[in-house]
């Protein structure tokens, strides 16, 4: 029951149309629903979160994204000193990352609006997701990635048949080129920042699923953040559930970044309400290496959401990320890419500093699969070669 779009700043209303910012004030746009009608319907026939999405399931381009497992952590939780740690396995999405959620919504709207071509700027996972969903929809995809994007993500995108182009410099350069060319040549821009007001709606499904999978609203949800639409989408989803009387509480949102790319976390830690971009970010966590150069307002919008939730932001060092990546793999059997491990790295500090209590209900969103970025896996991890003799194995194992 979407009504249209509404400006998050001056509240100007717009019909359902391809629009990337408020024509009046240039601010971020957000989907607007008829909550009164939804409330009446839900009172009669029960909760149906489909009513909070921009278009019905039958009109969505889908490859079976979403409905990812929520797994209770055992050994890792113990290591961290937590009793109720849940891992939301977004790496189980069809393209191997949560980006299938925003992109499926963006590509579906492109079909609805009659576009033949889609453009995206991505650090790699949005690229793969866009390539996959464009293929599924029979649309052409132009995919821009920064030069240092992992080979795995580039090749995956190429495999789906997309036009993949590397743009020199950091991610923000790809963002600017996609924005300009998309507008000039009428390609629908599904970049997962806040430029496309429909994509973030797909991220709300994480909240709706968590609501079904957990009995209660978690105390804190840990999310790795680039510009932050995943975090904002999850919180928006919970706010809508609360507004409609489905839940009484809201989770605190923890936005986690890497030390070498931490514009939002630094603003939070320094008590600033405006995020400043970082023109030359550097971290092994490529999926969240977004310096927000030219669109720092997206980071400010995410920071506002974090503060509204009573949550916090922080950053962790690359070595801590590597350690957390190993724990997830070796304690839980979950191999994730470095970006996904920042939440676990931060949890060490969170427990020590009392930001979470040992019995807090904590969800960590594991955003992307480890196979997406194998160059970051420690190179000394080599399998020894033995001659083709059984005894050689016994000798090696010392059994
Ligand atoms: C895109 C991405 C993120 C960050 O999500 P945003 O919604 O851009 O803040 C985190 N982890 C991975 C693996 C990603 O690909
Ligand atoms: Zn406005």
GROMACS .gro file of C-alpha atoms and ligand atoms in nm:
model
  415
    1UNK     CA    1   0.000   0.000   0.000
    2UNK     CA    2   0.265   0.246  -0.112
    3UNK     CA    3   0.141   0.599  -0.170
    4UNK     CA    4   0.449   0.747  -0.332
    5UNK     CA    5   0.768   0.911  -0.217
    6UNK     CA    6   0.823   1.172   0.051
    7UNK     CA    7   1.120   1.398   0.120
    8UNK     CA    8   1.294   1.307   0.446
    9UNK     CA    9   1.365   1.675   0.509
   10UNK     CA   10   1.091   1.909   0.375
   11UNK     CA   11   0.824   1.633   0.352
   12UNK     CA   12   0.721   1.719  -0.005
   13UNK     CA   13   0.518   1.427  -0.144
   14UNK     CA   14   0.578   1.276  -0.487
   15UNK     CA   15   0.394   1.009  -0.686
   16UNK     CA   16   0.561   0.673  -0.760
   17UNK     CA   17   0.823   0.780  -1.012
   18UNK     CA   18   1.193   0.741  -1.085
   19UNK     CA   19   1.332   1.022  -0.873
   20UNK     CA   20   1.668   1.037  -0.694
   21UNK     CA   21   1.632   1.341  -0.470
   22UNK     CA   22   1.377   1.600  -0.359
   23UNK     CA   23   1.312   1.854  -0.635
   24UNK     CA   24   1.250   2.119  -0.371
   25UNK     CA   25   1.547   2.081  -0.139
   26UNK     CA   26   1.773   1.807  -0.276
   27UNK     CA   27   1.732   1.580   0.027
   28UNK     CA   28   1.693   1.202   0.042
   29UNK     CA   29   1.355   1.056  -0.058
   30UNK     CA   30   1.174   0.775   0.119
   31UNK     CA   31   0.885   0.549   0.024
   32UNK     CA   32   0.558   0.652   0.188
   33UNK     CA   33   0.281   0.406   0.277
   34UNK     CA   34  -0.083   0.438   0.377
   35UNK     CA   35  -0.028   0.324   0.735
   36UNK     CA   36  -0.388   0.389   0.834
   37UNK     CA   37  -0.523   0.152   0.569
   38UNK     CA   38  -0.256  -0.106   0.650
   39UNK     CA   39  -0.347  -0.085   1.019
   40UNK     CA   40  -0.713  -0.149   0.945
   41UNK     CA   41  -0.632  -0.442   0.714
   42UNK     CA   42  -0.390  -0.600   0.966
   43UNK     CA   43  -0.645  -0.564   1.247
   44UNK     CA   44  -0.889  -0.766   1.037
   45UNK     CA   45  -0.672  -1.024   0.866
   46UNK     CA   46  -0.337  -1.029   1.046
   47UNK     CA   47   0.011  -0.890   0.988
   48UNK     CA   48   0.129  -0.900   0.626
   49UNK     CA   49   0.459  -0.718   0.575
   50UNK     CA   50   0.411  -0.743   0.197
   51UNK     CA   51   0.196  -0.432   0.240
   52UNK     CA   52   0.513  -0.243   0.337
   53UNK     CA   53   0.697  -0.309   0.011
   54UNK     CA   54   0.682  -0.094  -0.304
   55UNK     CA   55   0.535  -0.362  -0.524
   56UNK     CA   56   0.363  -0.699  -0.481
   57UNK     CA   57   0.555  -1.027  -0.493
   58UNK     CA   58   0.400  -1.119  -0.828
   59UNK     CA   59   0.555  -0.809  -0.986
   60UNK     CA   60   0.900  -0.850  -0.834
   61UNK     CA   61   1.204  -0.984  -1.010
   62UNK     CA   62   1.315  -1.266  -0.783
   63UNK     CA   63   1.585  -1.533  -0.774
   64UNK     CA   64   1.477  -1.658  -0.434
   65UNK     CA   65   1.652  -1.383  -0.235
   66UNK     CA   66   1.579  -1.329   0.132
   67UNK     CA   67   1.440  -1.563   0.396
   68UNK     CA   68   1.796  -1.627   0.507
   69UNK     CA   69   1.873  -1.843   0.811
   70UNK     CA   70   1.911  -1.699   1.160
   71UNK     CA   71   2.155  -1.924   1.344
   72UNK     CA   72   2.217  -1.910   1.719
   73UNK     CA   73   2.588  -1.887   1.787
   74UNK     CA   74   2.732  -2.127   2.038
   75UNK     CA   75   3.111  -2.141   2.047
   76UNK     CA   76   3.169  -1.789   1.914
   77UNK     CA   77   2.913  -1.648   2.159
   78UNK     CA   78   3.105  -1.815   2.442
   79UNK     CA   79   3.433  -1.675   2.316
   80UNK     CA   80   3.280  -1.326   2.320
   81UNK     CA   81   3.108  -1.370   2.656
   82UNK     CA   82   2.752  -1.356   2.523
   83UNK     CA   83   2.459  -1.588   2.585
   84UNK     CA   84   2.220  -1.483   2.309
   85UNK     CA   85   2.412  -1.408   1.991
   86UNK     CA   86   2.228  -1.470   1.663
   87UNK     CA   87   2.389  -1.466   1.319
   88UNK     CA   88   2.173  -1.349   1.027
   89UNK     CA   89   2.321  -1.537   0.732
   90UNK     CA   90   2.289  -1.290   0.447
   91UNK     CA   91   2.574  -1.466   0.267
   92UNK     CA   92   2.314  -1.734   0.186
   93UNK     CA   93   2.144  -1.507  -0.070
   94UNK     CA   94   2.158  -1.621  -0.436
   95UNK     CA   95   2.450  -1.395  -0.533
   96UNK     CA   96   2.624  -1.450  -0.199
   97UNK     CA   97   2.546  -1.117  -0.032
   98UNK     CA   98   2.255  -0.919   0.112
   99UNK     CA   99   2.265  -0.681  -0.189
  100UNK     CA  100   2.014  -0.911  -0.359
  101UNK     CA  101   1.751  -0.751  -0.136
  102UNK     CA  102   1.790  -0.384  -0.237
  103UNK     CA  103   1.878  -0.473  -0.595
  104UNK     CA  104   1.576  -0.699  -0.648
  105UNK     CA  105   1.356  -0.407  -0.546
  106UNK     CA  106   1.546  -0.162  -0.766
  107UNK     CA  107   1.541  -0.387  -1.072
  108UNK     CA  108   1.172  -0.460  -1.018
  109UNK     CA  109   1.097  -0.086  -1.019
  110UNK     CA  110   1.309  -0.046  -1.334
  111UNK     CA  111   1.083  -0.301  -1.505
  112UNK     CA  112   0.773  -0.125  -1.371
  113UNK     CA  113   0.896   0.214  -1.496
  114UNK     CA  114   0.981   0.065  -1.838
  115UNK     CA  115   1.359   0.103  -1.836
  116UNK     CA  116   1.566  -0.111  -2.071
  117UNK     CA  117   1.897  -0.046  -1.900
  118UNK     CA  118   2.020  -0.038  -1.544
  119UNK     CA  119   2.332   0.124  -1.405
  120UNK     CA  120   2.504   0.064  -1.073
  121UNK     CA  121   2.814   0.176  -0.888
  122UNK     CA  122   2.934  -0.085  -0.647
  123UNK     CA  123   3.227  -0.210  -0.445
  124UNK     CA  124   3.149  -0.553  -0.592
  125UNK     CA  125   2.852  -0.718  -0.425
  126UNK     CA  126   2.600  -0.469  -0.560
  127UNK     CA  127   2.763  -0.528  -0.897
  128UNK     CA  128   2.709  -0.904  -0.881
  129UNK     CA  129   2.353  -0.868  -0.753
  130UNK     CA  130   2.262  -0.612  -1.020
  131UNK     CA  131   2.413  -0.830  -1.292
  132UNK     CA  132   2.217  -1.131  -1.170
  133UNK     CA  133   1.881  -0.957  -1.135
  134UNK     CA  134   1.920  -0.769  -1.464
  135UNK     CA  135   1.988  -1.104  -1.633
  136UNK     CA  136   1.681  -1.252  -1.469
  137UNK     CA  137   1.469  -0.957  -1.585
  138UNK     CA  138   1.616  -0.958  -1.936
  139UNK     CA  139   1.759  -0.607  -1.895
  140UNK     CA  140   2.101  -0.470  -1.983
  141UNK     CA  141   2.326  -0.389  -1.686
  142UNK     CA  142   2.609  -0.135  -1.682
  143UNK     CA  143   2.819  -0.205  -1.376
  144UNK     CA  144   3.087   0.030  -1.245
  145UNK     CA  145   3.336  -0.089  -0.985
  146UNK     CA  146   3.649   0.068  -0.836
  147UNK     CA  147   3.979  -0.062  -0.968
  148UNK     CA  148   4.081  -0.266  -0.661
  149UNK     CA  149   3.753  -0.465  -0.655
  150UNK     CA  150   3.825  -0.836  -0.587
  151UNK     CA  151   3.852  -1.052  -0.899
  152UNK     CA  152   3.587  -1.286  -0.762
  153UNK     CA  153   3.321  -1.013  -0.760
  154UNK     CA  154   3.423  -0.881  -1.102
  155UNK     CA  155   3.419  -1.227  -1.262
  156UNK     CA  156   3.090  -1.315  -1.097
  157UNK     CA  157   2.933  -1.001  -1.249
  158UNK     CA  158   3.081  -1.080  -1.590
  159UNK     CA  159   2.946  -1.435  -1.569
  160UNK     CA  160   2.590  -1.297  -1.552
  161UNK     CA  161   2.655  -1.115  -1.878
  162UNK     CA  162   2.680  -0.759  -1.746
  163UNK     CA  163   2.887  -0.480  -1.897
  164UNK     CA  164   3.145  -0.444  -1.618
  165UNK     CA  165   3.371  -0.138  -1.619
  166UNK     CA  166   3.643  -0.046  -1.370
  167UNK     CA  167   3.670   0.321  -1.276
  168UNK     CA  168   4.004   0.455  -1.151
  169UNK     CA  169   4.023   0.566  -0.790
  170UNK     CA  170   3.801   0.495  -0.491
  171UNK     CA  171   3.438   0.386  -0.493
  172UNK     CA  172   3.308   0.745  -0.481
  173UNK     CA  173   3.440   0.797  -0.836
  174UNK     CA  174   3.228   0.506  -0.963
  175UNK     CA  175   2.932   0.658  -0.779
  176UNK     CA  176   2.972   0.997  -0.948
  177UNK     CA  177   3.012   0.848  -1.299
  178UNK     CA  178   2.706   0.622  -1.256
  179UNK     CA  179   2.497   0.915  -1.134
  180UNK     CA  180   2.591   1.137  -1.427
  181UNK     CA  181   2.561   0.877  -1.704
  182UNK     CA  182   2.246   0.724  -1.559
  183UNK     CA  183   2.067   1.058  -1.563
  184UNK     CA  184   2.198   1.162  -1.903
  185UNK     CA  185   2.119   0.837  -2.087
  186UNK     CA  186   1.810   0.723  -1.903
  187UNK     CA  187   1.946   0.419  -1.720
  188UNK     CA  188   1.778   0.335  -1.389
  189UNK     CA  189   2.034   0.379  -1.110
  190UNK     CA  190   2.008   0.101  -0.850
  191UNK     CA  191   2.322   0.195  -0.657
  192UNK     CA  192   2.276   0.087  -0.298
  193UNK     CA  193   2.323   0.421  -0.122
  194UNK     CA  194   2.023   0.648  -0.062
  195UNK     CA  195   2.011   0.769  -0.422
  196UNK     CA  196   1.738   0.522  -0.521
  197UNK     CA  197   1.448   0.541  -0.275
  198UNK     CA  198   1.318   0.195  -0.369
  199UNK     CA  199   1.628  -0.015  -0.305
  200UNK     CA  200   1.639   0.053   0.071
  201UNK     CA  201   1.284  -0.085   0.093
  202UNK     CA  202   1.425  -0.427   0.009
  203UNK     CA  203   1.654  -0.406   0.313
  204UNK     CA  204   1.349  -0.375   0.542
  205UNK     CA  205   1.283  -0.745   0.487
  206UNK     CA  206   1.575  -0.825   0.719
  207UNK     CA  207   1.373  -0.666   1.001
  208UNK     CA  208   1.051  -0.842   0.899
  209UNK     CA  209   1.229  -1.179   0.891
  210UNK     CA  210   1.402  -1.119   1.225
  211UNK     CA  211   1.063  -1.038   1.370
  212UNK     CA  212   0.935  -1.377   1.253
  213UNK     CA  213   1.252  -1.568   1.348
  214UNK     CA  214   1.306  -1.423   1.699
  215UNK     CA  215   1.038  -1.412   1.963
  216UNK     CA  216   1.138  -1.065   2.084
  217UNK     CA  217   1.294  -0.754   1.939
  218UNK     CA  218   1.672  -0.792   1.983
  219UNK     CA  219   1.851  -0.546   2.211
  220UNK     CA  220   2.120  -0.457   1.956
  221UNK     CA  221   2.165  -0.529   1.585
  222UNK     CA  222   2.522  -0.507   1.454
  223UNK     CA  223   2.551  -0.402   1.089
  224UNK     CA  224   2.863  -0.334   0.880
  225UNK     CA  225   2.804   0.003   0.713
  226UNK     CA  226   2.926   0.170   0.398
  227UNK     CA  227   2.677   0.451   0.334
  228UNK     CA  228   2.438   0.266   0.561
  229UNK     CA  229   2.118   0.175   0.371
  230UNK     CA  230   2.116  -0.178   0.515
  231UNK     CA  231   2.122  -0.044   0.871
  232UNK     CA  232   1.864   0.224   0.791
  233UNK     CA  233   1.640  -0.024   0.609
  234UNK     CA  234   1.644  -0.263   0.905
  235UNK     CA  235   1.558   0.016   1.149
  236UNK     CA  236   1.287   0.156   0.919
  237UNK     CA  237   1.131  -0.190   0.912
  238UNK     CA  238   1.122  -0.209   1.291
  239UNK     CA  239   0.987   0.145   1.319
  240UNK     CA  240   0.702   0.053   1.086
  241UNK     CA  241   0.623  -0.261   1.288
  242UNK     CA  242   0.613  -0.047   1.602
  243UNK     CA  243   0.403   0.221   1.438
  244UNK     CA  244   0.152  -0.046   1.336
  245UNK     CA  245   0.143  -0.188   1.688
  246UNK     CA  246   0.309  -0.519   1.601
  247UNK     CA  247   0.601  -0.464   1.842
  248UNK     CA  248   0.641  -0.242   2.143
  249UNK     CA  249   1.016  -0.197   2.136
  250UNK     CA  250   1.286  -0.097   1.889
  251UNK     CA  251   1.637  -0.240   1.861
  252UNK     CA  252   1.948  -0.028   1.911
  253UNK     CA  253   2.144  -0.013   1.588
  254UNK     CA  254   2.524  -0.054   1.591
  255UNK     CA  255   2.690   0.069   1.271
  256UNK     CA  256   3.038  -0.075   1.234
  257UNK     CA  257   3.312   0.042   0.997
  258UNK     CA  258   3.677  -0.034   0.931
  259UNK     CA  259   3.941   0.196   1.075
  260UNK     CA  260   4.068   0.297   0.731
  261UNK     CA  261   3.721   0.400   0.615
  262UNK     CA  262   3.517   0.529   0.905
  263UNK     CA  263   3.350   0.863   0.826
  264UNK     CA  264   3.025   0.776   1.008
  265UNK     CA  265   3.193   0.619   1.312
  266UNK     CA  266   3.431   0.913   1.349
  267UNK     CA  267   3.145   1.165   1.340
  268UNK     CA  268   2.967   0.961   1.608
  269UNK     CA  269   3.276   0.929   1.828
  270UNK     CA  270   3.360   1.299   1.796
  271UNK     CA  271   3.002   1.402   1.874
  272UNK     CA  272   2.948   1.571   1.537
  273UNK     CA  273   2.605   1.554   1.374
  274UNK     CA  274   2.745   1.600   1.022
  275UNK     CA  275   2.948   1.326   0.857
  276UNK     CA  276   3.261   1.433   0.667
  277UNK     CA  277   3.367   1.231   0.366
  278UNK     CA  278   3.702   1.054   0.337
  279UNK     CA  279   3.853   1.103  -0.009
  280UNK     CA  280   4.105   0.819   0.016
  281UNK     CA  281   3.975   0.527   0.225
  282UNK     CA  282   4.180   0.208   0.266
  283UNK     CA  283   4.082  -0.122   0.427
  284UNK     CA  284   4.073  -0.495   0.357
  285UNK     CA  285   3.694  -0.471   0.410
  286UNK     CA  286   3.616  -0.378   0.050
  287UNK     CA  287   3.238  -0.413   0.084
  288UNK     CA  288   3.227  -0.121   0.327
  289UNK     CA  289   3.509   0.085   0.176
  290UNK     CA  290   3.290   0.383   0.088
  291UNK     CA  291   3.441   0.723   0.169
  292UNK     CA  292   3.111   0.900   0.079
  293UNK     CA  293   3.306   1.158  -0.122
  294UNK     CA  294   3.046   1.388  -0.278
  295UNK     CA  295   2.750   1.248  -0.082
  296UNK     CA  296   2.845   1.280   0.285
  297UNK     CA  297   2.478   1.360   0.348
  298UNK     CA  298   2.403   0.989   0.305
  299UNK     CA  299   2.633   0.920   0.599
  300UNK     CA  300   2.469   1.196   0.803
  301UNK     CA  301   2.130   1.036   0.733
  302UNK     CA  302   2.261   0.700   0.859
  303UNK     CA  303   2.412   0.866   1.167
  304UNK     CA  304   2.072   1.024   1.244
  305UNK     CA  305   1.912   0.681   1.230
  306UNK     CA  306   2.177   0.530   1.460
  307UNK     CA  307   2.123   0.812   1.713
  308UNK     CA  308   1.743   0.785   1.690
  309UNK     CA  309   1.772   0.415   1.775
  310UNK     CA  310   1.983   0.486   2.083
  311UNK     CA  311   2.265   0.290   1.922
  312UNK     CA  312   2.625   0.375   1.838
  313UNK     CA  313   2.893   0.355   1.570
  314UNK     CA  314   3.250   0.238   1.598
  315UNK     CA  315   3.539   0.119   1.385
  316UNK     CA  316   3.778  -0.176   1.408
  317UNK     CA  317   4.128  -0.239   1.272
  318UNK     CA  318   4.200  -0.468   0.976
  319UNK     CA  319   4.388  -0.718   1.200
  320UNK     CA  320   4.083  -0.742   1.425
  321UNK     CA  321   3.867  -0.804   1.120
  322UNK     CA  322   4.093  -1.091   1.009
  323UNK     CA  323   4.075  -1.248   1.355
  324UNK     CA  324   3.696  -1.220   1.362
  325UNK     CA  325   3.676  -1.370   1.013
  326UNK     CA  326   3.871  -1.675   1.137
  327UNK     CA  327   3.652  -1.713   1.447
  328UNK     CA  328   3.336  -1.714   1.237
  329UNK     CA  329   3.484  -1.981   1.012
  330UNK     CA  330   3.645  -2.196   1.283
  331UNK     CA  331   3.391  -2.157   1.565
  332UNK     CA  332   3.072  -2.158   1.358
  333UNK     CA  333   3.153  -2.293   1.012
  334UNK     CA  334   3.063  -1.961   0.851
  335UNK     CA  335   3.308  -1.828   0.596
  336UNK     CA  336   3.235  -1.461   0.535
  337UNK     CA  337   3.415  -1.180   0.360
  338UNK     CA  338   3.610  -0.931   0.574
  339UNK     CA  339   3.334  -0.663   0.572
  340UNK     CA  340   3.094  -0.907   0.734
  341UNK     CA  341   3.333  -0.977   1.022
  342UNK     CA  342   3.355  -0.618   1.153
  343UNK     CA  343   3.051  -0.671   1.378
  344UNK     CA  344   3.215  -0.963   1.553
  345UNK     CA  345   3.540  -0.768   1.587
  346UNK     CA  346   3.349  -0.481   1.749
  347UNK     CA  347   3.160  -0.717   1.982
  348UNK     CA  348   3.486  -0.786   2.166
  349UNK     CA  349   3.505  -0.414   2.251
  350UNK     CA  350   3.131  -0.384   2.308
  351UNK     CA  351   3.130  -0.655   2.576
  352UNK     CA  352   3.436  -0.508   2.751
  353UNK     CA  353   3.295  -0.156   2.747
  354UNK     CA  354   2.946  -0.267   2.855
  355UNK     CA  355   2.775  -0.153   2.534
  356UNK     CA  356   2.613  -0.498   2.546
  357UNK     CA  357   2.551  -0.710   2.857
  358UNK     CA  358   2.631  -1.083   2.872
  359UNK     CA  359   2.259  -1.162   2.851
  360UNK     CA  360   2.169  -0.902   2.584
  361UNK     CA  361   1.998  -1.042   2.276
  362UNK     CA  362   2.237  -0.953   1.995
  363UNK     CA  363   2.203  -1.002   1.619
  364UNK     CA  364   2.504  -0.971   1.388
  365UNK     CA  365   2.422  -0.940   1.019
  366UNK     CA  366   2.672  -1.144   0.813
  367UNK     CA  367   2.647  -0.956   0.486
  368UNK     CA  368   2.863  -1.141   0.232
  369UNK     CA  369   3.020  -1.480   0.156
  370UNK     CA  370   3.389  -1.549   0.208
  371UNK     CA  371   3.430  -1.686  -0.144
  372UNK     CA  372   3.369  -1.331  -0.268
  373UNK     CA  373   3.714  -1.213  -0.167
  374UNK     CA  374   3.974  -1.487  -0.142
  375UNK     CA  375   4.277  -1.259  -0.172
  376UNK     CA  376   4.225  -1.154   0.189
  377UNK     CA  377   4.248  -1.510   0.317
  378UNK     CA  378   4.586  -1.550   0.475
  379UNK     CA  379   4.836  -1.664   0.216
  380UNK     CA  380   5.023  -1.889   0.459
  381UNK     CA  381   4.714  -2.112   0.461
  382UNK     CA  382   4.857  -2.364   0.219
  383UNK     CA  383   4.764  -2.729   0.182
  384UNK     CA  384   5.076  -2.954   0.184
  385UNK     CA  385   5.128  -3.192  -0.111
  386UNK     CA  386   5.220  -3.555  -0.044
  387UNK     CA  387   5.329  -3.836  -0.276
  388UNK     CA  388   5.058  -4.083  -0.378
  389UNK     CA  389   5.127  -4.320  -0.087
  390UNK     CA  390   4.895  -4.373   0.209
  391UNK     CA  391   5.191  -4.393   0.448
  392UNK     CA  392   5.292  -4.042   0.342
  393UNK     CA  393   4.968  -3.913   0.491
  394UNK     CA  394   5.017  -4.109   0.810
  395UNK     CA  395   5.370  -3.966   0.838
  396UNK     CA  396   5.241  -3.613   0.782
  397UNK     CA  397   4.965  -3.649   1.041
  398UNK     CA  398   5.203  -3.818   1.286
  399UNK     CA  399   4.954  -4.099   1.353
  400LIG     C1  400   2.739  -0.325   0.067
  400LIG     C2  401   2.795  -0.406   0.177
  400LIG     C3  402   2.788  -0.364   0.311
  400LIG     C4  403   2.739  -0.230   0.351
  400LIG     O1  404   2.607  -0.206   0.326
  400LIG     P1  405   2.551  -0.060   0.302
  400LIG     O2  406   2.405  -0.082   0.296
  400LIG     O3  407   2.611  -0.009   0.176
  400LIG     O4  408   2.592   0.025   0.419
  400LIG     C5  409   2.834  -0.450   0.409
  400LIG     N1  410   2.887  -0.570   0.380
  400LIG     C6  411   2.897  -0.614   0.253
  400LIG     C7  412   2.959  -0.748   0.228
  400LIG     C8  413   2.851  -0.534   0.148
  400LIG     O5  414   2.862  -0.578   0.022
  401LIG    ZN1  415   1.271   1.821   0.026
   0.00000   0.00000   0.00000
